[in-house]
Coordinates of N, CA and C in Angstrom, one line a residue:
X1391 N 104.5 -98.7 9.0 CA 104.2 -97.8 8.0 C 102.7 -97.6 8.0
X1392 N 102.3 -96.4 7.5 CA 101.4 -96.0 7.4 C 100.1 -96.9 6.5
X1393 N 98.9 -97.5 6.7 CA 97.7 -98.0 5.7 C 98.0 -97.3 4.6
X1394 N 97.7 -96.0 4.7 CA 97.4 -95.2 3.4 C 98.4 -95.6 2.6
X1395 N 99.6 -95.4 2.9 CA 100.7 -95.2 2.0 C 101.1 -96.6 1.5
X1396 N 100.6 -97.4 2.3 CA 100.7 -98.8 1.3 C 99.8 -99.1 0.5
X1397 N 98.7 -98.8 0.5 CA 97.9 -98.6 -1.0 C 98.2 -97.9 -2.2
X1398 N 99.0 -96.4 -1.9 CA 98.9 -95.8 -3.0 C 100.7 -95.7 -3.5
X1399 N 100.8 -96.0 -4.4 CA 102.2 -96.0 -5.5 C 102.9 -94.8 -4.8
X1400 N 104.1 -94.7 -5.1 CA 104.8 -93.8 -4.9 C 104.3 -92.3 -5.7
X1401 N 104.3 -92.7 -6.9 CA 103.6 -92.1 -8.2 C 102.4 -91.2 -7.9
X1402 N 101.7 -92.2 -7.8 CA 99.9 -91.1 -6.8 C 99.9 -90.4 -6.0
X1403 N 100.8 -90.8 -5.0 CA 100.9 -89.5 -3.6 C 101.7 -88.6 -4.4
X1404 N 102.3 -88.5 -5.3 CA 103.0 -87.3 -5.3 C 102.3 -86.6 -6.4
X1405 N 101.3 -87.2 -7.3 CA 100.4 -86.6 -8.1 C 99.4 -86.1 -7.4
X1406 N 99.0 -86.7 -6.6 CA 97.8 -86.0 -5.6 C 98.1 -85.1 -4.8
X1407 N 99.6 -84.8 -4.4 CA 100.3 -83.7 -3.7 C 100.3 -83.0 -4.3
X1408 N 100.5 -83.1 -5.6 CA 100.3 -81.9 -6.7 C 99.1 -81.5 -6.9
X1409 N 97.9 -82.4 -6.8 CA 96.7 -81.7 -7.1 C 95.8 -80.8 -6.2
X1410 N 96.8 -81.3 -4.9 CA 95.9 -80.7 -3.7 C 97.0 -79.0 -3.4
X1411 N 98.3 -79.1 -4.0 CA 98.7 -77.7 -4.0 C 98.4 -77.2 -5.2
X1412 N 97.7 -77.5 -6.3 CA 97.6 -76.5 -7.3 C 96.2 -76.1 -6.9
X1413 N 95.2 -77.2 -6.2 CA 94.0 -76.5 -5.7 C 94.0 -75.1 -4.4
X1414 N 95.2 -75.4 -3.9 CA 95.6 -74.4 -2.6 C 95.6 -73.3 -3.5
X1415 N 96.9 -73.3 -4.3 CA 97.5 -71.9 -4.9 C 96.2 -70.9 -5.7
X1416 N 95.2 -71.9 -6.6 CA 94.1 -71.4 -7.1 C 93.4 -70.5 -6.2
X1417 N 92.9 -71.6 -5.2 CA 92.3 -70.6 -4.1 C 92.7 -69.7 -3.6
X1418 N 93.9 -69.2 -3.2 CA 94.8 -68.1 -3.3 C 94.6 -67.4 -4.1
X1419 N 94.7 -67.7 -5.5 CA 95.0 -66.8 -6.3 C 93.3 -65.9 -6.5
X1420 N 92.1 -66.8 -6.1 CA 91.2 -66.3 -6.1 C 90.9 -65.2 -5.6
X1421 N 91.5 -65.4 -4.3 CA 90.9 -64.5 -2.9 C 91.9 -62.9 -3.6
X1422 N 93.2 -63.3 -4.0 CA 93.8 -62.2 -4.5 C 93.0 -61.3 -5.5
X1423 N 92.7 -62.3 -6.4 CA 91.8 -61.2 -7.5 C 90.9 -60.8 -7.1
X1424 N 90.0 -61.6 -6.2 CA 88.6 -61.0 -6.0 C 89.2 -59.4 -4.8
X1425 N 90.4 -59.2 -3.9 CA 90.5 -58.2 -3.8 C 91.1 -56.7 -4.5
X1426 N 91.7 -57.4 -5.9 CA 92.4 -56.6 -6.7 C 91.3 -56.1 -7.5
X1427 N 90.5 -56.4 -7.5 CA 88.9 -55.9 -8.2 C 88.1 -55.0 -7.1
X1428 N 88.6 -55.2 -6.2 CA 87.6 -54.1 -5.3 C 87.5 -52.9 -5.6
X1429 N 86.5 -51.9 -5.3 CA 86.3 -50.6 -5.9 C 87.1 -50.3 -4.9
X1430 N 87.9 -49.1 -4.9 CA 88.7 -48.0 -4.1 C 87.9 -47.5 -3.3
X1431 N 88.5 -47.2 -1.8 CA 87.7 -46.6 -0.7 C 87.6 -45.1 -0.7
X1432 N 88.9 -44.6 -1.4 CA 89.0 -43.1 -1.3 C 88.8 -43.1 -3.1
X1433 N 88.8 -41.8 -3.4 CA 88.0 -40.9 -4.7 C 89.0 -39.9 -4.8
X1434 N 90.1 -39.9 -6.0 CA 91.0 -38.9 -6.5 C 90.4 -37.9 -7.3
X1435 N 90.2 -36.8 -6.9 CA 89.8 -35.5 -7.8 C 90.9 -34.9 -8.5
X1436 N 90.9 -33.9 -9.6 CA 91.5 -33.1 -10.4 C 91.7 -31.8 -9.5
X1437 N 92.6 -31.3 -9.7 CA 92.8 -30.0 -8.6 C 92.7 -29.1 -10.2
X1438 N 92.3 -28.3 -9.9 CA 92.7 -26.8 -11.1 C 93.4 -26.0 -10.9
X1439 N 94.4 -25.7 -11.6 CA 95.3 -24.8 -11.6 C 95.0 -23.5 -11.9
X1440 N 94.9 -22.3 -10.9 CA 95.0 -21.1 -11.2 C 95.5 -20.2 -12.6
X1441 N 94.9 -19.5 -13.2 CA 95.6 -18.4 -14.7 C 97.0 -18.2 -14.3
X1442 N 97.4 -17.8 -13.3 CA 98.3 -17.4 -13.2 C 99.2 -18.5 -12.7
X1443 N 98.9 -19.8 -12.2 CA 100.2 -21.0 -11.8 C 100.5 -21.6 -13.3
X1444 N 99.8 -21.1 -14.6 CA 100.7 -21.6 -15.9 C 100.8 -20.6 -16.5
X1445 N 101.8 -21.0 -17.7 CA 102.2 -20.4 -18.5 C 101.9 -21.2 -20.3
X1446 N 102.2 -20.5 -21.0 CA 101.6 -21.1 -22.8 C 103.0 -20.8 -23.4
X1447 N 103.4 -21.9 -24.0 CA 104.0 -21.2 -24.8 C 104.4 -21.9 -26.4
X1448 N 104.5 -21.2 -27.6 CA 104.5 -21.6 -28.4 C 106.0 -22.4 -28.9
X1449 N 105.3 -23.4 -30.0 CA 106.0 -24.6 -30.3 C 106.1 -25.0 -32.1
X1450 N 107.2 -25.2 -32.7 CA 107.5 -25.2 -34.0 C 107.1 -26.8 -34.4
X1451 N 106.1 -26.9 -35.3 CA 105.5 -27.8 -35.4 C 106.5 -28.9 -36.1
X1452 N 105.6 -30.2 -36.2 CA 106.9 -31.1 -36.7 C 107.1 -30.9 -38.1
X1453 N 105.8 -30.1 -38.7 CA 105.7 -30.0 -40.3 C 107.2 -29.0 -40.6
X1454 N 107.1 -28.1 -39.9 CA 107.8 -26.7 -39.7 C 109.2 -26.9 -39.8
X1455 N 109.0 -27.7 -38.4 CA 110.8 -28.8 -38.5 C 111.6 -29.3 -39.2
X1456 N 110.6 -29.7 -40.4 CA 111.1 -30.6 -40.9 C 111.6 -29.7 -42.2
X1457 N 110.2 -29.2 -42.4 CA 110.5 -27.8 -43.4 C 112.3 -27.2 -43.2
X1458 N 112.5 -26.8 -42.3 CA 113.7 -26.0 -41.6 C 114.5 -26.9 -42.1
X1459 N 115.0 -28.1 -41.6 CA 115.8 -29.0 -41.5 C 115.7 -29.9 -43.6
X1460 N 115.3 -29.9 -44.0 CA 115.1 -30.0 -45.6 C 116.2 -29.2 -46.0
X1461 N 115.0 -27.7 -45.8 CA 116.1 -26.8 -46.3 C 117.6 -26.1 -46.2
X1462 N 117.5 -26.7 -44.6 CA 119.6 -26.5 -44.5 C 120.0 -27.4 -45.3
X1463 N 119.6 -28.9 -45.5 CA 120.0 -30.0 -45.8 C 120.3 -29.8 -47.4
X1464 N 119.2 -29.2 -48.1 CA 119.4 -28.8 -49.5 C 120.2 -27.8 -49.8
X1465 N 120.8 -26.6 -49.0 CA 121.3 -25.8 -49.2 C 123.3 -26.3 -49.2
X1466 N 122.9 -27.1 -48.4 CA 124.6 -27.7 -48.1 C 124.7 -28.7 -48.9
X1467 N 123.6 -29.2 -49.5 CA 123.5 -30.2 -50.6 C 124.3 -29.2 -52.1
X1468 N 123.5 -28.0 -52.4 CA 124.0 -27.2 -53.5 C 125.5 -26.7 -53.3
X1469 N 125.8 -27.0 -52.7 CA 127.5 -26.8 -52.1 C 128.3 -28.0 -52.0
X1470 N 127.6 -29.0 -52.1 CA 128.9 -31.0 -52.1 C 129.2 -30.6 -50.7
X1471 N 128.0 -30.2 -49.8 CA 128.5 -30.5 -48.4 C 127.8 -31.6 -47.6
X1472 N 128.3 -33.0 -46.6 CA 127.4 -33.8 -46.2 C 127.4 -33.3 -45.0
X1473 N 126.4 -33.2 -44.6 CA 125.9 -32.2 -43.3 C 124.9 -33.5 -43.0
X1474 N 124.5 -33.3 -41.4 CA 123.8 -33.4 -40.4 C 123.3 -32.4 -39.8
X1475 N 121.1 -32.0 -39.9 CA 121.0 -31.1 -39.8 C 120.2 -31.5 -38.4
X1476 N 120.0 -30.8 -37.4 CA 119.0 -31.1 -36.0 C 118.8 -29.7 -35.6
X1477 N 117.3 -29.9 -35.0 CA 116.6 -29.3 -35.1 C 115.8 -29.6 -33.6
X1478 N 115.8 -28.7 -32.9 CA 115.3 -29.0 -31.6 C 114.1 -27.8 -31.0
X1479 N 113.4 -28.3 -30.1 CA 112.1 -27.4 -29.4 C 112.9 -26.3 -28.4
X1480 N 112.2 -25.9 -27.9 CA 112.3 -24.6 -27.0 C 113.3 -25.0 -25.6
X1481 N 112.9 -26.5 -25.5 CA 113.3 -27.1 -24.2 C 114.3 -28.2 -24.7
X1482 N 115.0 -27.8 -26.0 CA 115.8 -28.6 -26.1 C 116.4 -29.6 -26.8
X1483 N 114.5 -30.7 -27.0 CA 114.1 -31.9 -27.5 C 114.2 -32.0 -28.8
X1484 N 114.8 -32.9 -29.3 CA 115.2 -33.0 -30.7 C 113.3 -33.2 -31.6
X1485 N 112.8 -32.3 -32.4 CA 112.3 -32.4 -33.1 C 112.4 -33.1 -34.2
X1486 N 113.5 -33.2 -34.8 CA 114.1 -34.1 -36.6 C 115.3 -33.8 -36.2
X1487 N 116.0 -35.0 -36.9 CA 117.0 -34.7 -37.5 C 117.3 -35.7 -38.8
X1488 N 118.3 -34.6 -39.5 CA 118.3 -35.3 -41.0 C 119.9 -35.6 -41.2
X1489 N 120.0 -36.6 -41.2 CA 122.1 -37.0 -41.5 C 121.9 -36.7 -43.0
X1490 N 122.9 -36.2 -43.6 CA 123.1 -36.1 -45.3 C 123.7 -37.2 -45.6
X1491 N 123.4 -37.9 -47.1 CA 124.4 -39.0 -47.5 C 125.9 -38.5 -47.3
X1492 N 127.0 -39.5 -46.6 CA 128.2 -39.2 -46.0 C 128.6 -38.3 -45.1
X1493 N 127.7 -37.7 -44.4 CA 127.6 -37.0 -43.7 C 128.6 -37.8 -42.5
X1494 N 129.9 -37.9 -41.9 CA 130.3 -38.0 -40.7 C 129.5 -38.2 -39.3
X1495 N 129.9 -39.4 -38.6 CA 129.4 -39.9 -37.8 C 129.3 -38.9 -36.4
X1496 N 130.4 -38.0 -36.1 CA 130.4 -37.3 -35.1 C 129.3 -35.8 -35.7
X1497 N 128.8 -36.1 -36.7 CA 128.3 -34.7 -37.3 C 126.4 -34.7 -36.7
X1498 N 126.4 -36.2 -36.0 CA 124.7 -35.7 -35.3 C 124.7 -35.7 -34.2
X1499 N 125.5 -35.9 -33.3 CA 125.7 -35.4 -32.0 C 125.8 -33.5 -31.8
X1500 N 127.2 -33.2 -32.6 CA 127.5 -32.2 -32.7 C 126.3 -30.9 -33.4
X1501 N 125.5 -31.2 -34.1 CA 124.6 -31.0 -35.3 C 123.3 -30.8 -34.0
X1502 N 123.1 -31.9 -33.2 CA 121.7 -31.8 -31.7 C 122.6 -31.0 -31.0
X1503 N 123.8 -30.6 -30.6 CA 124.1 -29.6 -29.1 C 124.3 -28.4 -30.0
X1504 N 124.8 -27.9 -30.7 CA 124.5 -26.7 -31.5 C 123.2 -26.2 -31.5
X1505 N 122.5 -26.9 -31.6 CA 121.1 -26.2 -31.6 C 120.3 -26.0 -30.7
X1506 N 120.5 -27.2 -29.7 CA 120.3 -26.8 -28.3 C 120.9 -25.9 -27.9
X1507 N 122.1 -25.3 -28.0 CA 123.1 -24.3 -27.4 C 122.5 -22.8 -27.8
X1508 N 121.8 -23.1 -29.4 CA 121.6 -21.7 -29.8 C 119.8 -21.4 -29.5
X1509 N 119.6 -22.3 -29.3 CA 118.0 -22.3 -28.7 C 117.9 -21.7 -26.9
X1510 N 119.2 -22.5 -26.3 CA 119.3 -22.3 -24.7 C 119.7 -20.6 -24.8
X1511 N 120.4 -20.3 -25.7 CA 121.0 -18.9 -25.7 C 120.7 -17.8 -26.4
X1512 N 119.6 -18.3 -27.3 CA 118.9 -17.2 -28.2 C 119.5 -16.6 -28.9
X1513 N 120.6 -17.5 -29.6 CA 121.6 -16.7 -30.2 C 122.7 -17.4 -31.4
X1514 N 122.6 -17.1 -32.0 CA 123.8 -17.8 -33.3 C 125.0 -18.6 -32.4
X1515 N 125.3 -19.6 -32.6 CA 126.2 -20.5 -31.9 C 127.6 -19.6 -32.2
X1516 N 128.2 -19.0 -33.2 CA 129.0 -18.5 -33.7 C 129.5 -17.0 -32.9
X1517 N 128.6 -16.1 -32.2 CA 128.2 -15.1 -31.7 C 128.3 -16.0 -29.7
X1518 N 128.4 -17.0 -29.6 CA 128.7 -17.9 -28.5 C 129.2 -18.3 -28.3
X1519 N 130.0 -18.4 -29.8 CA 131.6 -18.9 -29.3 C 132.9 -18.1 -29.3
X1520 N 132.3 -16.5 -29.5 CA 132.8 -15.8 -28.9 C 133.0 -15.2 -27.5
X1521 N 131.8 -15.1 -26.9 CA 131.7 -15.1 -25.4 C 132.4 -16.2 -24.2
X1522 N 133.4 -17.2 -25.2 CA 133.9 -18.0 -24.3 C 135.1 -17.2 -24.0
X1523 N 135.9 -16.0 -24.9 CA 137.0 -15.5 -24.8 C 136.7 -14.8 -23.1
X1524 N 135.5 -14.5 -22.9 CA 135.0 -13.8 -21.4 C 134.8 -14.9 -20.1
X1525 N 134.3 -15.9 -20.9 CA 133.8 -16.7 -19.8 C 133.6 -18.3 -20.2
X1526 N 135.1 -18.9 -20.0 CA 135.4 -19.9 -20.6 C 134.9 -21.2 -20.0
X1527 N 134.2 -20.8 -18.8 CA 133.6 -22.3 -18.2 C 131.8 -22.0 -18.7
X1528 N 132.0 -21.4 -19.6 CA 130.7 -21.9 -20.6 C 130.4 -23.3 -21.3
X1529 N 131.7 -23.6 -21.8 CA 132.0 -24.7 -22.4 C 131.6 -26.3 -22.0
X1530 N 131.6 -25.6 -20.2 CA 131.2 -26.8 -19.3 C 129.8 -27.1 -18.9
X1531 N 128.9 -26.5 -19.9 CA 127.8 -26.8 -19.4 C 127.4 -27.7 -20.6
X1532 N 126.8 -28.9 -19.7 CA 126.3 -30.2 -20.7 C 125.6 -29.8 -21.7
X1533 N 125.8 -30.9 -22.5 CA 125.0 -30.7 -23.8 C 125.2 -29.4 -24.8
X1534 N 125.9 -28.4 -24.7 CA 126.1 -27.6 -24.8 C 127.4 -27.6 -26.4
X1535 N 127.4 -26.8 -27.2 CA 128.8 -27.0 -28.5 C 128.6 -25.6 -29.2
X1536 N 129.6 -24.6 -28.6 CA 130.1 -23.5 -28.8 C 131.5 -23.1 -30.1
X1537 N 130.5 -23.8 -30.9 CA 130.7 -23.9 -32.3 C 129.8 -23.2 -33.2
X1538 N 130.5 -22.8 -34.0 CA 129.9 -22.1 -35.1 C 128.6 -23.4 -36.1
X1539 N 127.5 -22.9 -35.7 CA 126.4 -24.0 -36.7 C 125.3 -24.1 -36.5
X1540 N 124.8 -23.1 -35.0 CA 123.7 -23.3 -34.4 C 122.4 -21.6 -34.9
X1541 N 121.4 -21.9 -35.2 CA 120.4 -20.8 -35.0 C 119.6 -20.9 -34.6
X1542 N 119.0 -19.9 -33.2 CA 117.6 -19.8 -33.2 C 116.6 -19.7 -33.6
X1543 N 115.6 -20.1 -33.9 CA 114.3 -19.9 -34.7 C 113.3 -18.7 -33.3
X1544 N 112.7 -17.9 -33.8 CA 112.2 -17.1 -32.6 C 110.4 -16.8 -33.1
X1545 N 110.2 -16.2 -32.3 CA 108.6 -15.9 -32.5 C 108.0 -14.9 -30.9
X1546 N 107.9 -13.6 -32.0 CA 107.8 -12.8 -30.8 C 108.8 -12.4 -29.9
X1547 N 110.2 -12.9 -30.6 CA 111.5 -12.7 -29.6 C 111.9 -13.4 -28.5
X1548 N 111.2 -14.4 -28.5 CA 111.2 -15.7 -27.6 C 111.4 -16.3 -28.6
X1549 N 112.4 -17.1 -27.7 CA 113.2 -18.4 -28.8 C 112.2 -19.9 -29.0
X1550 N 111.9 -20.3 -30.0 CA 110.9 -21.6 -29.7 C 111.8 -22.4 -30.3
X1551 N 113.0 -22.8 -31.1 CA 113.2 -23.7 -31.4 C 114.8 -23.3 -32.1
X1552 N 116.1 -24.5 -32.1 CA 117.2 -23.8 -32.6 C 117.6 -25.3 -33.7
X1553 N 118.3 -24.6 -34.7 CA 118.7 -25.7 -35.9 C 120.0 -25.3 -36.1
X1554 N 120.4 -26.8 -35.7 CA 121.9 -26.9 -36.2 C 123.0 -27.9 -37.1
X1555 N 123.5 -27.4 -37.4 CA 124.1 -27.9 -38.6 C 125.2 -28.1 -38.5
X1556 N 126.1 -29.7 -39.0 CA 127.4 -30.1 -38.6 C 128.1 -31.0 -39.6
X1557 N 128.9 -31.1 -40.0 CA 130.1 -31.7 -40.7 C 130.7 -30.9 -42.0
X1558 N 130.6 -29.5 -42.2 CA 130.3 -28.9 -43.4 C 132.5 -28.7 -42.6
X1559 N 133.2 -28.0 -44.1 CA 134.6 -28.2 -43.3 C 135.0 -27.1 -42.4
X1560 N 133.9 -26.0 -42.4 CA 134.0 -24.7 -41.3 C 132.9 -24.5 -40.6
X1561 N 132.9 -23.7 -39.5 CA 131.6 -23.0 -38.5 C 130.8 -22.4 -39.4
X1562 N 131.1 -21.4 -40.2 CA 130.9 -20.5 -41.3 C 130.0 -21.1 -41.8
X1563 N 130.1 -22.6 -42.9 CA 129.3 -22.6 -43.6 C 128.4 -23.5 -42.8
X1564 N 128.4 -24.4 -41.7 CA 127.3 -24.9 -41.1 C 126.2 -23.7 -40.5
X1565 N 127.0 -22.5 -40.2 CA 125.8 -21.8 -39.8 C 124.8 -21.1 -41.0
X1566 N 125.5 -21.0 -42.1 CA 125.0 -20.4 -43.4 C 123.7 -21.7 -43.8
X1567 N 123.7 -22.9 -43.5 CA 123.3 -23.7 -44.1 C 122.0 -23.9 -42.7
X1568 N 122.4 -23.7 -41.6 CA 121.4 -23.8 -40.2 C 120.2 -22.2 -40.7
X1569 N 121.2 -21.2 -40.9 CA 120.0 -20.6 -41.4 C 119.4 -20.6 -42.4
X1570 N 119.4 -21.3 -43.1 CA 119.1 -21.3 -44.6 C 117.9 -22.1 -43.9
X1571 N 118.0 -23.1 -42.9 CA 116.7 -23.8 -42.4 C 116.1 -22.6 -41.7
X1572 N 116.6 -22.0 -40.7 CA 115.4 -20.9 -40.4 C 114.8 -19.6 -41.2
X1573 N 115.8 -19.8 -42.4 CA 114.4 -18.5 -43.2 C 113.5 -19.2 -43.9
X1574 N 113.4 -20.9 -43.8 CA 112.5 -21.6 -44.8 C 111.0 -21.8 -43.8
X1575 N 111.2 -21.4 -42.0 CA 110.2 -21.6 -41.2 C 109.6 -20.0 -41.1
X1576 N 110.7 -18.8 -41.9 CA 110.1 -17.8 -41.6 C 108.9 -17.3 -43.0
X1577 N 109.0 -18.0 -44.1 CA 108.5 -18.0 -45.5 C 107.2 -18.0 -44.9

């Protein structure tokens, strides 16, 4: 057997094995940081985009939204209807939505693709769900609910945003109550 190892405990060598690999890994870990700190050899610039490679376009604020979405909610309220009102951007994205007390669980799903639908189509969801009698694989485009309850909000005849409204017991009156949100963004 080895000199060394009959002097030191089983105990010590394996403490001192540990001290001499936590001194390794440190020194490792040094050399690592000291190169994760290095300044970069190349230099990323901003490219500018040409007038003409964008486009601007306007957007229904969250104040506006919410304005809209109140006011369907109040109007189906003066009726003992529990509605689910949503209210989406130009591209889709849900801005607000407001579930009514008892409002039905399937009523905010339905309540967000309505308005998507009438925002993607620039057009009363109701007026869209008649165009399926023409062209019935409309129905199959995602996200999409060709139901009576959706309106577009417009500005300049560009669509910026659509509200829609769901659990009322017909198409009819969810869309009466969806506009009732967009004459409150047109005030």
């Amino acid at each position: 057997m080895n000199p060394v190892h009959k002097k030191f405990s089983r105990r010590a060598r394996v403490a001192t094995g540990g001290a001499v690999l936590a001194a390794v890994a440190l020194a490792g870990f040094g050399a690592v940081s000291a190169n994760a700190s290095a300044p970069a050899t190349t230099t990323a610039t901003a490219a500018a985009a040409p007038a003409r490679a964008t486009t601007t376009s306007t957007h229904l604020t969250i104040d506006a939204a919410t304005k809209a979405a109140q006011a369907a909610l109040d109007a189906a309220e003066k009726e003992n209807q529990r509605v689910t009102v949503a209210v989406v951007d130009r591209n889709g994205n849900t801005i607000v939505t407001l579930r009514g007390d008892g409002a039905g669980p399937q009523s905010y799903e339905s309540a967000e693709r309505k308005a998507y639908t009438a925002v993607s189509w620039n057009a009363p969801t109701s007026q869209l769900a008649e165009r399926l009698e023409q062209a019935p694989n409309l129905k199959d485009i995602p996200g999409t609910l060709f139901l009576a309850g959706g309106v577009p909000v417009t500005a300049g005849n560009a669509p910026i945003a659509g509200i829609g409204v769901a659990g009322a017991p017909s198409g009819a009156l969810d869309e009466k109550f969806a506009q009732a949100g967009a004459n409150a963004v047109a005030r």
